[in-house]
PDB file of N, CA and C in Angstrom:
ATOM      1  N   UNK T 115      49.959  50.620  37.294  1.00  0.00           N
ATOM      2  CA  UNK T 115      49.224  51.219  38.418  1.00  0.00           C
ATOM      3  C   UNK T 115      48.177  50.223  38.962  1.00  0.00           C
ATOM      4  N   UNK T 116      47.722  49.646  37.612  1.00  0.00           N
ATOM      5  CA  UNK T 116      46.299  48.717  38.217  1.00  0.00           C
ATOM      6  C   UNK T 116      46.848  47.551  39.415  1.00  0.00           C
ATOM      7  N   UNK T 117      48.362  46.668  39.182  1.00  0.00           N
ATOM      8  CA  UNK T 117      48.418  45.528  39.522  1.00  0.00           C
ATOM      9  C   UNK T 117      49.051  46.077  40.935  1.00  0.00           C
ATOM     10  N   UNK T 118      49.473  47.377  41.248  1.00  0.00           N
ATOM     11  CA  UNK T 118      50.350  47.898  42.301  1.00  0.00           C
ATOM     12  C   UNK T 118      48.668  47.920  43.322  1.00  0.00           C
ATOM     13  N   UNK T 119      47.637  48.833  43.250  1.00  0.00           N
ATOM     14  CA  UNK T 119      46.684  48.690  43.555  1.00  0.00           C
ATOM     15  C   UNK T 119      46.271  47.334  44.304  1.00  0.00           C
ATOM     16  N   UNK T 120      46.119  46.161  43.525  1.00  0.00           N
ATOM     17  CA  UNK T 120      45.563  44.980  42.917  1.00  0.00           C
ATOM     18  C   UNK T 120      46.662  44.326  44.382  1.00  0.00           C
ATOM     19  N   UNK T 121      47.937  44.982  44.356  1.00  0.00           N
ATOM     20  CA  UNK T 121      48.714  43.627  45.052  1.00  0.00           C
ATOM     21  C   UNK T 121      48.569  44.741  46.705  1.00  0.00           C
ATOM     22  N   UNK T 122      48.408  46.247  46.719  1.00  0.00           N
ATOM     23  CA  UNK T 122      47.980  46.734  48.105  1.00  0.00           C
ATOM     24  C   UNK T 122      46.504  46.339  49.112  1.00  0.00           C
ATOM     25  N   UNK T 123      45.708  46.117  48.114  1.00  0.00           N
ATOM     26  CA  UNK T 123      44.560  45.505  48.187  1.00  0.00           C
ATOM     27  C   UNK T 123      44.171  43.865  49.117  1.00  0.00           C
ATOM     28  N   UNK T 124      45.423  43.240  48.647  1.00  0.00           N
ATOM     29  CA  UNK T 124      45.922  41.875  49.022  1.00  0.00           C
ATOM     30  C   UNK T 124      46.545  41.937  50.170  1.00  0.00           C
ATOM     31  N   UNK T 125      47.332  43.226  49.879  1.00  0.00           N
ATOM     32  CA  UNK T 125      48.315  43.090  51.650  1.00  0.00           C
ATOM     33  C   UNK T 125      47.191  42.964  52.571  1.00  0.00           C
ATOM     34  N   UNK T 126      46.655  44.377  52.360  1.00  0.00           N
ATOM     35  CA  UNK T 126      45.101  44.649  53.215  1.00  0.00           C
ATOM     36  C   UNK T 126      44.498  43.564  53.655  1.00  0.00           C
ATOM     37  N   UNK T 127      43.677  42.543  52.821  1.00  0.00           N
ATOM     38  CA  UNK T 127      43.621  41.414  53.351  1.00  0.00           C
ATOM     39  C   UNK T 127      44.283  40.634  54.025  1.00  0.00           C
ATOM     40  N   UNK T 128      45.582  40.291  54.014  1.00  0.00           N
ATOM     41  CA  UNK T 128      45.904  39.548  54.561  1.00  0.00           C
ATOM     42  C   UNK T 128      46.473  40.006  55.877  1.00  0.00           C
ATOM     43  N   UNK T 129      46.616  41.295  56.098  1.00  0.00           N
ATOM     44  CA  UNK T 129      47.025  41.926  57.520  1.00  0.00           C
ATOM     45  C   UNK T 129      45.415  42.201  58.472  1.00  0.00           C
ATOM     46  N   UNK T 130      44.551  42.529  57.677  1.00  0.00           N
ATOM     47  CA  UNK T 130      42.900  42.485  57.989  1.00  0.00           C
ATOM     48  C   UNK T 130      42.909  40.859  58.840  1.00  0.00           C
ATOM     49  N   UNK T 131      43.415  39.939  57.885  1.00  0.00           N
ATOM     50  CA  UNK T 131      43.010  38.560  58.542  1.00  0.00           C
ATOM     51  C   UNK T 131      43.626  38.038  59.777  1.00  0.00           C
ATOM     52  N   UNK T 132      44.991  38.228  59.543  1.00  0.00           N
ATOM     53  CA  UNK T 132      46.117  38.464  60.469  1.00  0.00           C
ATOM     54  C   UNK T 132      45.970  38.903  61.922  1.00  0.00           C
ATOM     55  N   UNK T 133      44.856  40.139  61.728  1.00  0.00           N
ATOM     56  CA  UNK T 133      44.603  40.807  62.789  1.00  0.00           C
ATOM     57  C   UNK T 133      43.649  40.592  63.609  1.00  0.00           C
ATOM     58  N   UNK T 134      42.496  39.757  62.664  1.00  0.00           N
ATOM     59  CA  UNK T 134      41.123  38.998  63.341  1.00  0.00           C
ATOM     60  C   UNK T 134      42.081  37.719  63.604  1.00  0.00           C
ATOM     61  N   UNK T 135      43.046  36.978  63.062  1.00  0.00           N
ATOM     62  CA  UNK T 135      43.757  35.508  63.948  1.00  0.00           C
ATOM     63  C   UNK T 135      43.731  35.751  65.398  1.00  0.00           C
ATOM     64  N   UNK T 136      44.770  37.103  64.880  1.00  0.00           N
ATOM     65  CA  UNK T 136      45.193  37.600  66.295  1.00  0.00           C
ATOM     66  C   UNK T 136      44.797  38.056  67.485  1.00  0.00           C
ATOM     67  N   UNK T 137      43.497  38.809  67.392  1.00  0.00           N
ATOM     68  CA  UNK T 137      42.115  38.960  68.369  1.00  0.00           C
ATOM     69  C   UNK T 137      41.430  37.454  68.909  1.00  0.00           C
ATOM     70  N   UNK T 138      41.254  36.396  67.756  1.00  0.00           N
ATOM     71  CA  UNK T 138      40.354  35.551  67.811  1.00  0.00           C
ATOM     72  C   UNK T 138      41.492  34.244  68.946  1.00  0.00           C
ATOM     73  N   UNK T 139      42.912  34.331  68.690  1.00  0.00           N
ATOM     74  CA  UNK T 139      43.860  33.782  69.543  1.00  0.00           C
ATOM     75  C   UNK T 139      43.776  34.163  71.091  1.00  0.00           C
ATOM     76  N   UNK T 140      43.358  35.724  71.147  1.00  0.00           N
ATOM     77  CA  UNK T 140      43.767  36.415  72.230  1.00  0.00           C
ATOM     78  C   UNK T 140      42.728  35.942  73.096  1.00  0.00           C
ATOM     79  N   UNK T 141      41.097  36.264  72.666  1.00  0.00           N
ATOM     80  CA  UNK T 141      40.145  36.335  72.896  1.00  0.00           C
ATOM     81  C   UNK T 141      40.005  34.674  73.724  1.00  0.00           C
ATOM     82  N   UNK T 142      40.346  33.869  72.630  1.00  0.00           N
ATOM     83  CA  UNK T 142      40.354  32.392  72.789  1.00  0.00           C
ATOM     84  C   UNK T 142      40.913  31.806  73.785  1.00  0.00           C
ATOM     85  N   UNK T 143      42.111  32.119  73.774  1.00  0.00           N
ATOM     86  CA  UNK T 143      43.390  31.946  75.056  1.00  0.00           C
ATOM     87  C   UNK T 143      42.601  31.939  76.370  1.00  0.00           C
ATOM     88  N   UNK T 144      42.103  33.913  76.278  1.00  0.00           N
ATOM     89  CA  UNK T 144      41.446  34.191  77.933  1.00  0.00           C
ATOM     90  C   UNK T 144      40.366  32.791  78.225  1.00  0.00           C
ATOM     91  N   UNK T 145      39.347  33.213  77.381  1.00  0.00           N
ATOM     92  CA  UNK T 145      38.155  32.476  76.944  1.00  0.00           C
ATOM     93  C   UNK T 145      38.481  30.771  77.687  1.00  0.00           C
ATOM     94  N   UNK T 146      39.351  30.382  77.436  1.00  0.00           N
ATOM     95  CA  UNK T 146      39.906  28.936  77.410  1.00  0.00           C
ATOM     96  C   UNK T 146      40.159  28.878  78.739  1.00  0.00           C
ATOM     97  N   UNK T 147      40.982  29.779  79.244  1.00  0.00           N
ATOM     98  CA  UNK T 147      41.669  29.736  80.558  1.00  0.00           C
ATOM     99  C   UNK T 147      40.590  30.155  81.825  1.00  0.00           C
ATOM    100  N   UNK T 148      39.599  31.247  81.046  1.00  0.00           N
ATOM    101  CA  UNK T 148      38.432  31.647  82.022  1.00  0.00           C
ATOM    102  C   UNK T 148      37.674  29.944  82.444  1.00  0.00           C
ATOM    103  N   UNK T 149      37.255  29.438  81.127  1.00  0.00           N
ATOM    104  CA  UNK T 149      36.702  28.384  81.494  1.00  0.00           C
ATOM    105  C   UNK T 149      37.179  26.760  82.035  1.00  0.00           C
ATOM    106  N   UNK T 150      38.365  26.732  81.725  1.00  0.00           N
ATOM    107  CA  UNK T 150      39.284  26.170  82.701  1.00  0.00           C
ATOM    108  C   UNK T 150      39.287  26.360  84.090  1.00  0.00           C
ATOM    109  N   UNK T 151      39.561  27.589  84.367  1.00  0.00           N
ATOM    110  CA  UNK T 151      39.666  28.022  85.949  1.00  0.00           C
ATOM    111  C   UNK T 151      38.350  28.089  86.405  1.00  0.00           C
ATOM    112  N   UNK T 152      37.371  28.270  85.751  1.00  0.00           N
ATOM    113  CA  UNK T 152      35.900  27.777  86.232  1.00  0.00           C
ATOM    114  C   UNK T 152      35.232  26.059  86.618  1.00  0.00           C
ATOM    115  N   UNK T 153      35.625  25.467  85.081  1.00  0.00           N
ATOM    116  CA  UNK T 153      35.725  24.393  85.444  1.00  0.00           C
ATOM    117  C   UNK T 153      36.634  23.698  86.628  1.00  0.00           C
ATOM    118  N   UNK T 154      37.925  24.035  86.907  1.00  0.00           N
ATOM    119  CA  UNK T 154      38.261  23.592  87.765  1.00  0.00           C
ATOM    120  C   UNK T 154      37.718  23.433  89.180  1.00  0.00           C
ATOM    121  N   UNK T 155      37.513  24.901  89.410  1.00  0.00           N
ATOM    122  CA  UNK T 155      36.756  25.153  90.302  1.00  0.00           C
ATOM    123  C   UNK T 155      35.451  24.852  91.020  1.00  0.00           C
ATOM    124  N   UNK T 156      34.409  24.141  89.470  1.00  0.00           N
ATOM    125  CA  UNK T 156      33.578  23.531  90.260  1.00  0.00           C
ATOM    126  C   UNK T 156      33.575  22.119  90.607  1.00  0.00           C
ATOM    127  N   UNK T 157      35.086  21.751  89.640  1.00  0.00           N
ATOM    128  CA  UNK T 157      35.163  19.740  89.999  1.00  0.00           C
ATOM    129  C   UNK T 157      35.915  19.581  91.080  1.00  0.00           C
ATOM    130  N   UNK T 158      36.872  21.026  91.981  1.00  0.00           N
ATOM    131  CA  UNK T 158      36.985  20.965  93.119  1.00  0.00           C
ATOM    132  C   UNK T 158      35.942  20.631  94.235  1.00  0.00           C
ATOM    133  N   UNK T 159      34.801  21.876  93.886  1.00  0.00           N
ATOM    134  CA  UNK T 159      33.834  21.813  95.133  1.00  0.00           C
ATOM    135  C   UNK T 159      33.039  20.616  94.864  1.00  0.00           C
ATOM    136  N   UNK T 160      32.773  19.989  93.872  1.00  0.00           N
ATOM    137  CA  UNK T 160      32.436  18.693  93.618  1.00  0.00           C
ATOM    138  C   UNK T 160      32.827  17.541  94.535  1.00  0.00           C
ATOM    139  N   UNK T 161      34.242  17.544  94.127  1.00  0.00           N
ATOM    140  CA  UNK T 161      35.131  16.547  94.479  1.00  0.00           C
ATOM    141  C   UNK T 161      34.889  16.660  96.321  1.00  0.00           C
ATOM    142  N   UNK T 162      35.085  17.827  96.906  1.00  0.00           N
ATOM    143  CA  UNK T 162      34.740  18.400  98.446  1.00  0.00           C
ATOM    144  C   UNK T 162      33.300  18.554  98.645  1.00  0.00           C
TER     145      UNK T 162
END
């Protein structure tokens, strides 16, 4: 019983972590692309 526990415990973690990758990818992606398309935008009006 203890090690069945012991190894559900583990899934938990690792689907817990899995799931913050997966937010922290998502989040990141936008994040990346927001500031991309910002940056672009001001080395356009720069550039003009």
């Amino acid at each position: 019983m203890r090690a069945r526990s012991v190894e559900i415990k583990d899934n938990g973690w690792k689907w817990l972590l899995a799931g913050i990758l997966g937010l922290a990818l998502i989040f990141g992606g936008y994040g990346l692309s927001l500031a991309m398309g910002m940056g672009g935008g001001m080395g356009i009006g720069m550039v003009w």
